[in-house]
Coordinates of C-alpha atoms and ligand atoms in Angstrom, one line a residue:
Chain A
M15 CA -175.4 154.3 92.1
S16 CA -172.6 152.6 93.9
N17 CA -169.8 154.5 95.5
P18 CA -167.0 155.4 93.1
T19 CA -164.0 154.1 95.0
A20 CA -160.4 153.7 94.1
E21 CA -159.7 150.4 92.5
S22 CA -162.2 148.8 94.9
G23 CA -161.0 145.3 95.4
A24 CA -158.8 145.5 92.3
S25 CA -155.5 144.7 94.2
S26 CA -156.4 143.8 97.7
Y27 CA -155.6 140.8 99.9
S28 CA -157.8 137.8 100.0
G29 CA -159.5 137.2 103.3
T30 CA -158.5 133.5 103.3
V31 CA -154.9 134.2 102.8
V32 CA -155.0 136.8 105.6
A33 CA -156.6 134.3 108.0
V34 CA -154.3 131.4 107.1
N35 CA -151.2 133.6 107.5
A36 CA -152.5 135.0 110.8
V37 CA -152.9 131.5 112.2
I38 CA -149.5 130.4 111.0
S39 CA -147.9 133.6 112.5
V40 CA -149.4 132.9 115.9
V41 CA -148.3 129.3 115.8
V42 CA -144.7 130.3 114.7
A43 CA -144.5 132.9 117.5
L44 CA -145.6 130.5 120.2
G45 CA -143.4 127.8 118.8
L46 CA -140.3 130.0 118.9
V47 CA -141.0 130.9 122.5
W48 CA -141.5 127.2 123.3
V49 CA -138.1 126.4 121.8
V50 CA -136.2 129.1 123.7
N51 CA -137.9 128.1 126.9
G52 CA -136.3 124.7 126.6
F53 CA -133.0 126.5 126.0
N54 CA -132.0 126.3 129.6
V55 CA -129.6 124.7 132.1
F56 CA -129.5 124.1 135.8
Y57 CA -128.0 127.3 137.1
E58 CA -125.8 125.7 139.8
R59 CA -123.9 123.8 137.2
L60 CA -123.4 127.0 135.3
D61 CA -122.2 129.2 138.2
R62 CA -120.0 126.7 140.0
V63 CA -118.4 124.4 137.6
S64 CA -117.7 126.4 134.5
P65 CA -115.2 129.0 135.9
T66 CA -113.4 126.4 137.9
V67 CA -113.0 124.2 134.9
E68 CA -111.2 127.0 133.2
G69 CA -108.9 127.1 136.2
G70 CA -110.2 130.4 137.5
A71 CA -111.7 131.2 140.9
I72 CA -115.2 132.4 141.7
G73 CA -115.5 135.8 140.2
S74 CA -113.1 135.3 137.3
A75 CA -116.1 134.5 135.1
F76 CA -117.4 138.0 135.7
V77 CA -114.2 139.6 134.5
K78 CA -113.9 137.2 131.6
G79 CA -117.3 138.1 130.4
N80 CA -116.5 141.8 130.6
E81 CA -113.4 141.3 128.5
M82 CA -114.9 139.3 125.6
E83 CA -113.8 141.4 122.6
L84 CA -116.7 140.4 120.4
L85 CA -119.2 141.5 123.0
V86 CA -117.4 144.7 123.8
F87 CA -117.2 145.5 120.1
M88 CA -120.9 144.6 119.6
V89 CA -122.1 147.0 122.3
E90 CA -119.8 149.8 121.3
A91 CA -120.8 149.4 117.7
I92 CA -124.5 149.7 118.5
H93 CA -123.8 152.8 120.7
V94 CA -122.2 154.4 117.7
I95 CA -125.0 153.4 115.4
D96 CA -127.5 154.9 117.8
V97 CA -125.8 158.2 117.8
I98 CA -125.4 158.3 114.0
A99 CA -129.1 157.3 113.5
G100 CA -130.1 159.9 116.1
L101 CA -128.3 162.7 114.2
G102 CA -129.8 161.5 110.9
I103 CA -133.3 161.4 112.4
L104 CA -132.8 164.9 113.9
L105 CA -131.8 166.2 110.4
I106 CA -134.9 164.7 108.8
M107 CA -137.0 166.0 111.7
F108 CA -135.8 169.6 111.1
I109 CA -136.4 169.3 107.4
H110 CA -140.0 168.3 107.9
W111 CA -140.6 170.9 110.5
G112 CA -139.3 173.5 108.1
A113 CA -141.2 172.1 105.2
F114 CA -144.4 172.0 107.2
R115 CA -144.0 175.7 108.1
R116 CA -143.6 176.6 104.5
I117 CA -146.6 174.5 103.4
A118 CA -148.7 176.0 106.2
G119 CA -147.9 179.5 104.9
R120 CA -149.5 178.6 101.6
M121 CA -152.7 177.5 103.1
R122 CA -155.7 179.7 103.8
Q123 CA -155.0 181.2 107.2
P124 CA -157.4 180.6 110.0
G125 CA -160.2 183.1 110.1
D126 CA -159.9 183.9 106.4
S127 CA -163.3 185.1 105.4
R128 CA -163.5 183.2 102.1
A129 CA -165.7 180.2 102.7
V130 CA -165.1 176.7 101.4
T131 CA -167.2 173.7 102.0
D132 CA -165.7 171.2 104.4
G133 CA -163.6 168.9 102.3
G134 CA -163.6 171.4 99.5
E135 CA -165.7 169.3 97.1
A136 CA -167.8 172.1 95.7
A137 CA -165.0 174.7 96.0
D138 CA -163.4 175.1 92.6
E139 CA -160.8 177.8 92.3
G140 CA -160.7 178.7 95.9
G141 CA -164.3 178.9 96.6
E142 CA -166.6 181.9 96.5
T143 CA -166.5 184.9 98.7
Q144 CA -169.5 185.3 100.9
Chain B
M6 CA -163.2 166.0 107.2
T7 CA -160.6 168.2 105.6
N8 CA -157.7 165.9 106.1
L9 CA -158.9 163.2 103.7
D10 CA -156.4 162.8 100.9
H11 CA -156.0 160.1 98.4
G12 CA -155.9 156.6 99.9
K13 CA -152.9 154.3 99.7
F14 CA -153.2 151.3 101.8
T15 CA -155.5 148.2 101.7
R16 CA -157.6 147.4 104.8
M17 CA -155.1 144.6 105.6
T18 CA -152.3 147.2 105.8
T19 CA -154.2 149.7 107.8
V20 CA -155.3 147.2 110.4
F21 CA -151.8 145.7 110.5
H22 CA -150.3 149.2 111.0
S23 CA -152.6 149.9 114.0
L24 CA -151.8 146.5 115.6
L25 CA -148.1 146.9 115.0
A26 CA -148.1 150.5 116.4
M27 CA -150.0 149.4 119.6
D28 CA -147.7 146.4 120.2
V29 CA -144.5 148.5 119.6
F30 CA -145.7 151.3 121.9
F31 CA -146.2 148.8 124.7
L32 CA -142.8 147.2 124.0
F33 CA -141.3 150.7 124.3
F34 CA -143.1 151.5 127.5
T35 CA -142.1 148.2 129.2
G36 CA -138.6 147.9 127.7
Y37 CA -137.5 151.4 128.4
A38 CA -139.0 151.5 131.8
I39 CA -136.4 148.8 132.5
M40 CA -133.5 150.3 130.6
F41 CA -134.1 153.9 131.6
N42 CA -135.3 153.2 135.1
D43 CA -133.2 156.1 136.3
E44 CA -135.4 158.5 134.4
L45 CA -138.7 156.4 134.1
W46 CA -138.8 155.0 137.6
W47 CA -142.5 156.1 137.9
M48 CA -143.4 153.9 134.9
L49 CA -141.7 150.9 136.4
T50 CA -143.6 151.4 139.7
L51 CA -146.9 152.1 137.9
M52 CA -146.7 148.9 136.0
G53 CA -146.0 146.8 139.0
G54 CA -142.2 146.7 139.4
S55 CA -139.5 145.2 137.4
G56 CA -140.7 141.6 137.5
S57 CA -144.1 142.4 136.1
V58 CA -142.8 144.8 133.6
A59 CA -140.4 142.2 132.2
A60 CA -143.2 139.7 132.0
L61 CA -145.4 142.2 130.2
H62 CA -142.6 143.0 127.8
R63 CA -142.4 139.3 127.0
V64 CA -146.1 139.1 126.2
F65 CA -145.8 142.0 123.8
G66 CA -142.6 140.4 122.5
V67 CA -144.6 137.3 121.5
G68 CA -147.1 139.6 119.8
L69 CA -144.3 141.2 117.8
L70 CA -143.0 137.8 116.7
A71 CA -146.4 136.9 115.4
L72 CA -146.8 140.3 113.6
V73 CA -143.4 140.1 112.0
T74 CA -144.0 136.6 110.8
F75 CA -147.4 137.5 109.5
W76 CA -145.9 140.4 107.5
V77 CA -143.2 138.3 105.9
L78 CA -145.8 135.6 105.0
M79 CA -148.1 138.3 103.4
M80 CA -145.2 139.7 101.4
V81 CA -144.2 136.2 100.1
T82 CA -147.5 134.4 99.6
T83 CA -149.6 137.0 97.9
D84 CA -149.4 138.7 94.5
T85 CA -150.3 142.1 96.0
G86 CA -147.5 141.6 98.5
R87 CA -144.9 140.7 95.9
S88 CA -145.8 143.5 93.6
N89 CA -145.8 146.0 96.5
F90 CA -142.4 144.8 97.5
R91 CA -141.1 146.2 94.2
E92 CA -142.5 149.6 95.2
L93 CA -140.3 149.8 98.2
M94 CA -137.0 149.7 96.3
P95 CA -135.2 153.1 96.5
T96 CA -134.8 154.9 93.2
P97 CA -132.6 157.8 92.2
E98 CA -135.8 160.0 92.4
D99 CA -135.7 159.3 96.2
A100 CA -132.2 160.8 96.5
K101 CA -133.4 163.8 94.5
A102 CA -136.4 164.1 96.7
F103 CA -134.2 164.3 99.8
V104 CA -132.0 167.0 98.3
Q105 CA -135.1 168.9 97.0
D106 CA -136.6 168.8 100.5
I107 CA -133.6 170.6 101.9
Q108 CA -133.8 173.1 99.1
F109 CA -137.5 173.5 99.8
V110 CA -136.8 174.4 103.4
L111 CA -134.1 176.8 102.4
G112 CA -136.5 178.4 100.0
N113 CA -134.6 177.4 96.9
A114 CA -137.2 175.1 95.5
E115 CA -140.9 175.9 94.9
E116 CA -142.4 172.5 95.6
R117 CA -141.6 169.3 97.4
H118 CA -140.5 166.5 95.0
P119 CA -143.4 164.0 94.3
N120 CA -141.3 161.4 96.1
A121 CA -141.5 163.5 99.2
R122 CA -145.0 164.9 99.0
Q123 CA -147.3 163.8 101.8
F124 CA -150.3 165.8 100.6
A125 CA -151.1 164.6 97.0
G126 CA -154.2 166.6 96.3
G127 CA -154.5 167.2 92.6
T128 CA -151.1 165.6 91.9
A129 CA -152.0 162.1 93.0
D130 CA -150.9 160.6 89.6
E131 CA -147.3 161.7 90.2
I132 CA -147.1 160.3 93.8
P133 CA -145.5 156.9 94.3
L134 CA -146.9 154.5 96.9
L135 CA -144.1 155.4 99.3
S136 CA -142.2 158.6 99.8
Y137 CA -138.4 158.5 100.3
V138 CA -139.0 158.8 104.0
G139 CA -141.6 156.0 103.9
K140 CA -139.1 153.7 102.1
G141 CA -136.4 154.5 104.7
V142 CA -138.9 153.9 107.5
I143 CA -139.8 150.5 106.1
F144 CA -136.2 149.4 105.7
I145 CA -135.1 150.7 109.1
F146 CA -138.1 149.5 111.0
A147 CA -138.0 146.1 109.3
A148 CA -134.3 145.6 110.0
E149 CA -134.8 146.8 113.6
L150 CA -137.9 144.7 114.4
T151 CA -136.2 141.6 113.0
M152 CA -133.0 142.1 115.0
L153 CA -135.0 143.0 118.1
S154 CA -137.0 139.8 117.7
V155 CA -133.9 137.6 117.3
S156 CA -132.0 139.2 120.2
G157 CA -135.2 139.1 122.3
L158 CA -135.5 135.4 121.8
L159 CA -131.8 135.0 122.6
I160 CA -132.2 136.7 125.9
W161 CA -135.5 135.0 126.7
S162 CA -133.7 132.4 128.8
K163 CA -130.6 134.1 130.2
A164 CA -129.3 130.9 131.8
G165 CA -129.5 129.2 128.4
L166 CA -127.5 132.0 126.9
M167 CA -124.9 131.9 129.7
Q168 CA -124.0 128.3 129.1
Y169 CA -122.4 129.2 125.9
F170 CA -120.2 131.9 127.5
A171 CA -119.9 130.4 130.9
T172 CA -120.5 133.8 132.5
Q173 CA -123.4 136.0 133.5
T174 CA -121.7 139.1 132.2
A175 CA -122.0 137.8 128.6
A176 CA -125.7 137.5 129.0
M177 CA -125.9 141.1 130.3
A178 CA -124.1 142.1 127.1
F179 CA -126.9 140.6 125.0
V180 CA -129.6 142.3 127.1
V181 CA -127.8 145.6 126.7
F182 CA -127.4 145.1 123.0
H183 CA -131.1 144.3 122.6
G184 CA -132.0 147.5 124.5
L185 CA -129.6 149.7 122.5
L186 CA -130.9 148.3 119.2
G187 CA -134.4 149.6 120.1
V188 CA -133.0 153.1 120.6
V189 CA -133.0 153.7 116.8
M190 CA -136.6 152.5 116.7
I191 CA -137.8 154.7 119.5
M192 CA -136.2 157.8 118.0
G193 CA -137.5 156.9 114.6
V194 CA -141.1 156.5 115.9
M195 CA -140.9 159.9 117.6
F196 CA -140.1 161.4 114.2
H197 CA -142.8 159.3 112.5
I198 CA -145.4 160.7 115.0
F199 CA -144.4 164.2 114.2
E200 CA -144.3 163.6 110.5
H201 CA -147.8 162.1 110.3
G202 CA -149.5 164.1 113.1
F203 CA -148.4 167.6 112.3
H204 CA -148.5 168.1 108.5
P205 CA -150.5 171.3 108.2
A206 CA -152.9 169.7 105.7
F207 CA -153.6 166.7 107.9
F208 CA -153.3 168.0 111.4
P209 CA -154.0 166.4 113.9
V210 CA -153.5 163.1 112.1
E211 CA -152.9 161.9 108.6
T212 CA -155.6 159.3 108.0
K213 CA -153.8 157.4 105.2
A214 CA -152.6 154.8 107.6
F215 CA -156.1 154.4 109.1
I216 CA -158.7 154.7 106.3
P217 CA -158.2 152.0 103.6
R218 CA -158.1 153.3 100.1
S219 CA -161.2 151.3 99.1
M220 CA -163.3 153.6 101.3
I221 CA -162.0 156.9 99.8
P222 CA -163.9 158.3 96.8
E223 CA -161.6 159.2 94.0
D224 CA -163.8 161.2 91.7
H225 CA -163.3 164.9 91.6
E226 CA -163.1 167.5 88.8
D227 CA -159.4 167.9 88.6
D228 CA -158.9 171.2 87.0
T229 CA -156.6 172.9 89.5
E230 CA -152.9 173.3 89.0
G231 CA -150.7 171.6 91.5
T232 CA -151.8 170.1 94.8
G233 CA -154.5 172.7 95.5
I234 CA -153.3 173.1 99.0
E235 CA -154.1 176.9 98.9
Q236 CA -157.7 175.9 99.1
L237 CA -157.4 174.2 102.5
E238 CA -157.8 176.3 105.6
L239 CA -155.1 175.9 108.2
S240 CA -156.3 174.8 111.7
P241 CA -156.0 177.7 114.2
A242 CA -154.3 175.3 116.6
W243 CA -151.7 174.2 114.2
A244 CA -149.0 176.7 114.8
S245 CA -148.8 176.4 118.6
A246 CA -149.4 172.7 118.7
T247 CA -146.7 172.1 116.1
N248 CA -144.2 174.2 117.9
L249 CA -144.9 172.4 121.2
A250 CA -144.8 168.9 119.7
G251 CA -141.8 169.7 117.5
A252 CA -139.9 170.9 120.5
A253 CA -140.9 167.9 122.6
T254 CA -139.9 165.5 119.8
V255 CA -136.5 167.1 119.3
I256 CA -135.9 167.1 123.1
G257 CA -137.1 163.5 123.3
I258 CA -134.8 162.3 120.5
V259 CA -131.8 164.1 121.9
S260 CA -132.4 162.9 125.5
V261 CA -133.0 159.3 124.6
M262 CA -129.8 159.4 122.5
V263 CA -127.8 160.9 125.3
A264 CA -129.3 158.6 127.9
S265 CA -128.4 155.6 125.7
I266 CA -124.8 156.6 125.9
Y267 CA -124.8 156.8 129.7
D268 CA -127.4 154.2 130.7
T269 CA -125.5 151.3 129.4
G270 CA -124.9 148.2 131.5
F271 CA -122.0 146.6 129.8
P272 CA -119.2 146.1 130.5
V273 CA -120.8 145.4 133.8
S274 CA -119.4 147.6 136.5
T275 CA -117.3 145.9 139.1
E276 CA -118.4 148.4 141.8
L277 CA -121.9 148.7 143.1
I278 CA -123.3 152.0 141.7
I279 CA -126.8 153.3 142.3
G280 CA -128.3 154.1 138.9
G281 CA -126.5 153.9 135.6
G282 CA -124.7 157.2 135.0
P283 CA -125.2 160.8 135.9
S284 CA -128.7 161.0 137.3
N285 CA -129.2 164.3 135.7
L286 CA -132.4 166.3 136.2
L287 CA -132.3 167.6 132.6
L288 CA -132.0 164.1 131.2
T289 CA -134.8 162.9 133.3
V290 CA -137.1 165.7 132.1
G291 CA -136.0 165.1 128.5
V292 CA -136.5 161.3 128.5
N293 CA -139.9 161.8 130.1
M294 CA -140.8 164.3 127.3
G295 CA -139.9 161.6 124.8
V296 CA -142.2 159.2 126.5
L297 CA -144.9 161.9 126.3
V298 CA -144.4 162.1 122.6
L299 CA -144.9 158.3 122.4
F300 CA -148.1 158.6 124.4
L301 CA -149.3 161.3 122.0
G302 CA -148.5 158.9 119.2
M303 CA -150.6 156.2 120.8
V304 CA -153.5 158.6 121.3
L305 CA -153.2 159.7 117.6
S306 CA -153.3 156.1 116.5
V307 CA -156.5 155.5 118.4
Y308 CA -157.9 158.8 117.1
G309 CA -157.1 157.8 113.5
N310 CA -159.2 154.7 114.0
L311 CA -162.0 156.8 115.5
V312 CA -162.0 159.0 112.4
R313 CA -162.1 155.8 110.3
I314 CA -165.2 154.6 112.2
R315 CA -167.0 157.9 111.8
W316 CA -166.1 158.0 108.1
E317 CA -167.5 154.4 107.7
Q318 CA -170.7 155.5 109.3
R319 CA -171.1 158.5 107.1
M320 CA -170.5 156.4 104.0
Q321 CA -173.1 154.0 105.2
E322 CA -175.6 156.7 105.8
E323 CA -175.0 158.1 102.3
A324 CA -175.4 154.7 100.8
D325 CA -178.6 154.1 102.7
A326 CA -180.0 157.5 101.6
E327 CA -179.2 156.7 98.0
S328 CA -180.9 153.3 98.1
V329 CA -184.1 154.9 99.6
D330 CA -184.0 157.4 96.7
V331 CA -183.8 154.5 94.2
E332 CA -186.7 152.7 95.9
T333 CA -189.0 155.7 95.8
A334 CA -188.1 156.4 92.2
D335 CA -189.2 152.9 91.2
Ligands
LIG420 C1 -139.8 147.2 119.4 C2 -139.3 146.1 119.9 C3 -138.6 146.0 121.2 C4 -138.0 146.9 122.0 C5 -137.9 148.5 121.7 C6 -137.4 146.3 123.1 C7 -136.7 146.9 124.1 C8 -136.2 146.3 125.2 C9 -135.5 147.0 126.3 C10 -135.1 148.5 126.3 C11 -135.2 146.1 127.2 C12 -134.4 146.3 128.5 C13 -132.9 146.1 128.3 C14 -132.1 146.4 129.5 O1 -132.4 145.9 130.6 O2 -131.2 147.2 129.4 C15 -135.7 144.8 126.8 C16 -135.5 143.6 127.5 C17 -136.0 142.4 127.0 N1 -136.7 142.2 125.8 FE1 -137.2 143.5 124.5 N2 -137.7 145.0 123.0 C18 -138.4 144.7 121.9 C19 -138.8 143.5 121.4 C20 -138.7 142.3 122.0 C21 -139.1 141.0 121.6 C22 -139.8 140.8 120.2 C23 -138.8 140.1 122.5 C24 -139.0 138.6 122.5 C25 -139.2 137.8 121.6 C26 -138.1 140.8 123.6 C27 -137.7 140.2 124.7 C28 -137.0 140.8 125.8 C29 -136.5 140.1 126.9 C30 -136.7 138.7 127.3 C31 -135.9 141.1 127.7 C32 -135.3 141.0 129.1 C33 -136.3 141.2 130.1 C34 -135.8 140.6 131.4 O3 -135.1 141.3 132.1 O4 -136.3 139.5 131.8 N3 -138.1 142.1 123.3 N4 -136.3 145.0 125.6
LIG421 C1 -144.7 152.3 116.9 C2 -145.6 152.9 116.1 C3 -145.6 152.9 114.6 C4 -144.9 152.1 113.7 C5 -144.0 150.9 113.9 C6 -145.3 152.6 112.4 C7 -144.8 152.0 111.1 C8 -145.1 152.5 109.9 C9 -144.6 152.1 108.7 C10 -143.5 151.0 108.5 C11 -145.1 152.8 107.7 C12 -144.9 152.7 106.2 C13 -143.8 153.6 105.7 C14 -144.2 155.1 105.7 O1 -144.9 155.5 104.8 O2 -143.7 155.8 106.5 C15 -146.1 153.7 108.3 C16 -146.8 154.6 107.6 C17 -147.7 155.6 108.1 N1 -147.8 155.8 109.5 FE1 -147.0 154.7 111.0 N2 -146.2 153.6 112.5 C18 -146.4 153.8 113.8 C19 -147.1 154.8 114.4 C20 -147.9 155.7 113.8 C21 -148.7 156.8 114.4 C22 -148.8 157.0 115.9 C23 -149.2 157.5 113.3 C24 -150.1 158.7 113.4 C25 -149.8 159.8 113.9 C26 -148.8 156.9 112.1 C27 -149.1 157.3 110.9 C28 -148.7 156.8 109.7 C29 -149.1 157.3 108.4 C30 -150.1 158.4 108.1 C31 -148.5 156.5 107.4 C32 -148.6 156.6 105.9 C33 -147.6 157.4 105.3 C34 -147.7 157.4 103.8 O3 -148.4 158.2 103.2 O4 -147.0 156.6 103.1 N3 -148.0 155.8 112.4 N4 -146.1 153.5 109.6

């Protein structure tokens, strides 16, 4: 007799597809990193020339970066999102904590004398009293 | 093994879940050791200082890129993936399940809605593949992990990023943005650990994410009304463990949220300041408690796999015993 299992193999993933996709994923990941590694400039050109080209002095780039509206907005928006998400997660957290307490109250309390086999297979209708 | 309920996931999904969890835990530990270095200085030191932590973070970052790509490929290239994709769409039942969950806690509803129920028991037929929380978790985690991967690649070479803005401060903004994105994820995972570690029927870990459904027997005389949860015995450790873990999770979430407001880094301060905000003792304790919850999650994930291995062995023994019976009968 074989083991009666849930839809064994009925809707599962083929091993070949898993293997092929795994290989592709690793190649894509390494490829992406290879691309962004080439995404680079010689730092002296960056620090010295760029601000002066704009007509500013050394240090003006620093202030300019701090005042880019898009970036300021981006960081402020994600701060707000973090707080909203945090409050939502806390709500769902308290709901689950409360629900778990209620569910626990319905279970047989530890030390109850009624015996049940582990896993409850043979225990219909709450098991038998010993 | 009292916490074996109906299975849900294929072996591919359970293995993927464990790999994803491990990788994300390490990204948390390395990433937030940098961002919350005020509170987690000891982790930074323990992992060899900021240089080595940043390098480690990048290694796990590459891992995440591979995992995210793999998941997308599986969803797109397989029939099972495409059909499961339909099961993650939210339905009106999910909204009802959320409302009913609140009612259940307040004592106005007798049962959790099938779309909220973690313990299926005798009601497995009514339970969808994913609960309303599960669907939310998938959407939020998928969006988060994608954005974290994209922004992580953007900040990989800061000099490369700077050339477009001609200033270092702009690159800092992207680093800060990347770190703040992960705050939703870190708070979400803390809740996820509580949800799947402290359900009274499954405590100390819900094995659904670890034992594939093909290994779970589905035959039972189903004559009980409802889930049959009254037949299970509550673990004696549940009450105190859950109070402790629940408190730590709440404190962790609140502290990480508050720390994320203070420990920013953009706009970059024009004065030299030591630390990034009020170096508050309370916040330090709180953020460390959050890290402790994550550690617990990592332990539970490993433990879930140990339970799976033990279960595999037991199934094997039973199968062996059966085949011996058959042989002697012949
Ligand atoms: C769960 C996913 C992730 C989380 C929670 C996370 C979190 C973080 C945090 C908190 C920081 C520090 C930010 C700061 O200094 O304020 C950081 C930095 C960084 N992350 Fe991530 N990250 C994740 C995924 C990734 C991925 C997928 C990549 C790469 C593809 C990546 C690449 C980086 C890089 C390059 C840095 C800058 C490190 C340095 O200073 O050199 N991260 N991350
Ligand atoms: C960074 C770590 C983790 C990530 C990113 C993650 C992600 C996910 C996702 C996306 C799902 C499917 C949606 C859902 O049903 O909630 C899931 C399900 C699940 N996870 Fe995790 N997980 C992590 C850690 C853990 C840990 C530590 C545990 C054990 C305590 C765990 C236990 C479970 C269980 C039991 C389910 C199945 C829920 C169901 O019945 O549908 N996970 N996880």
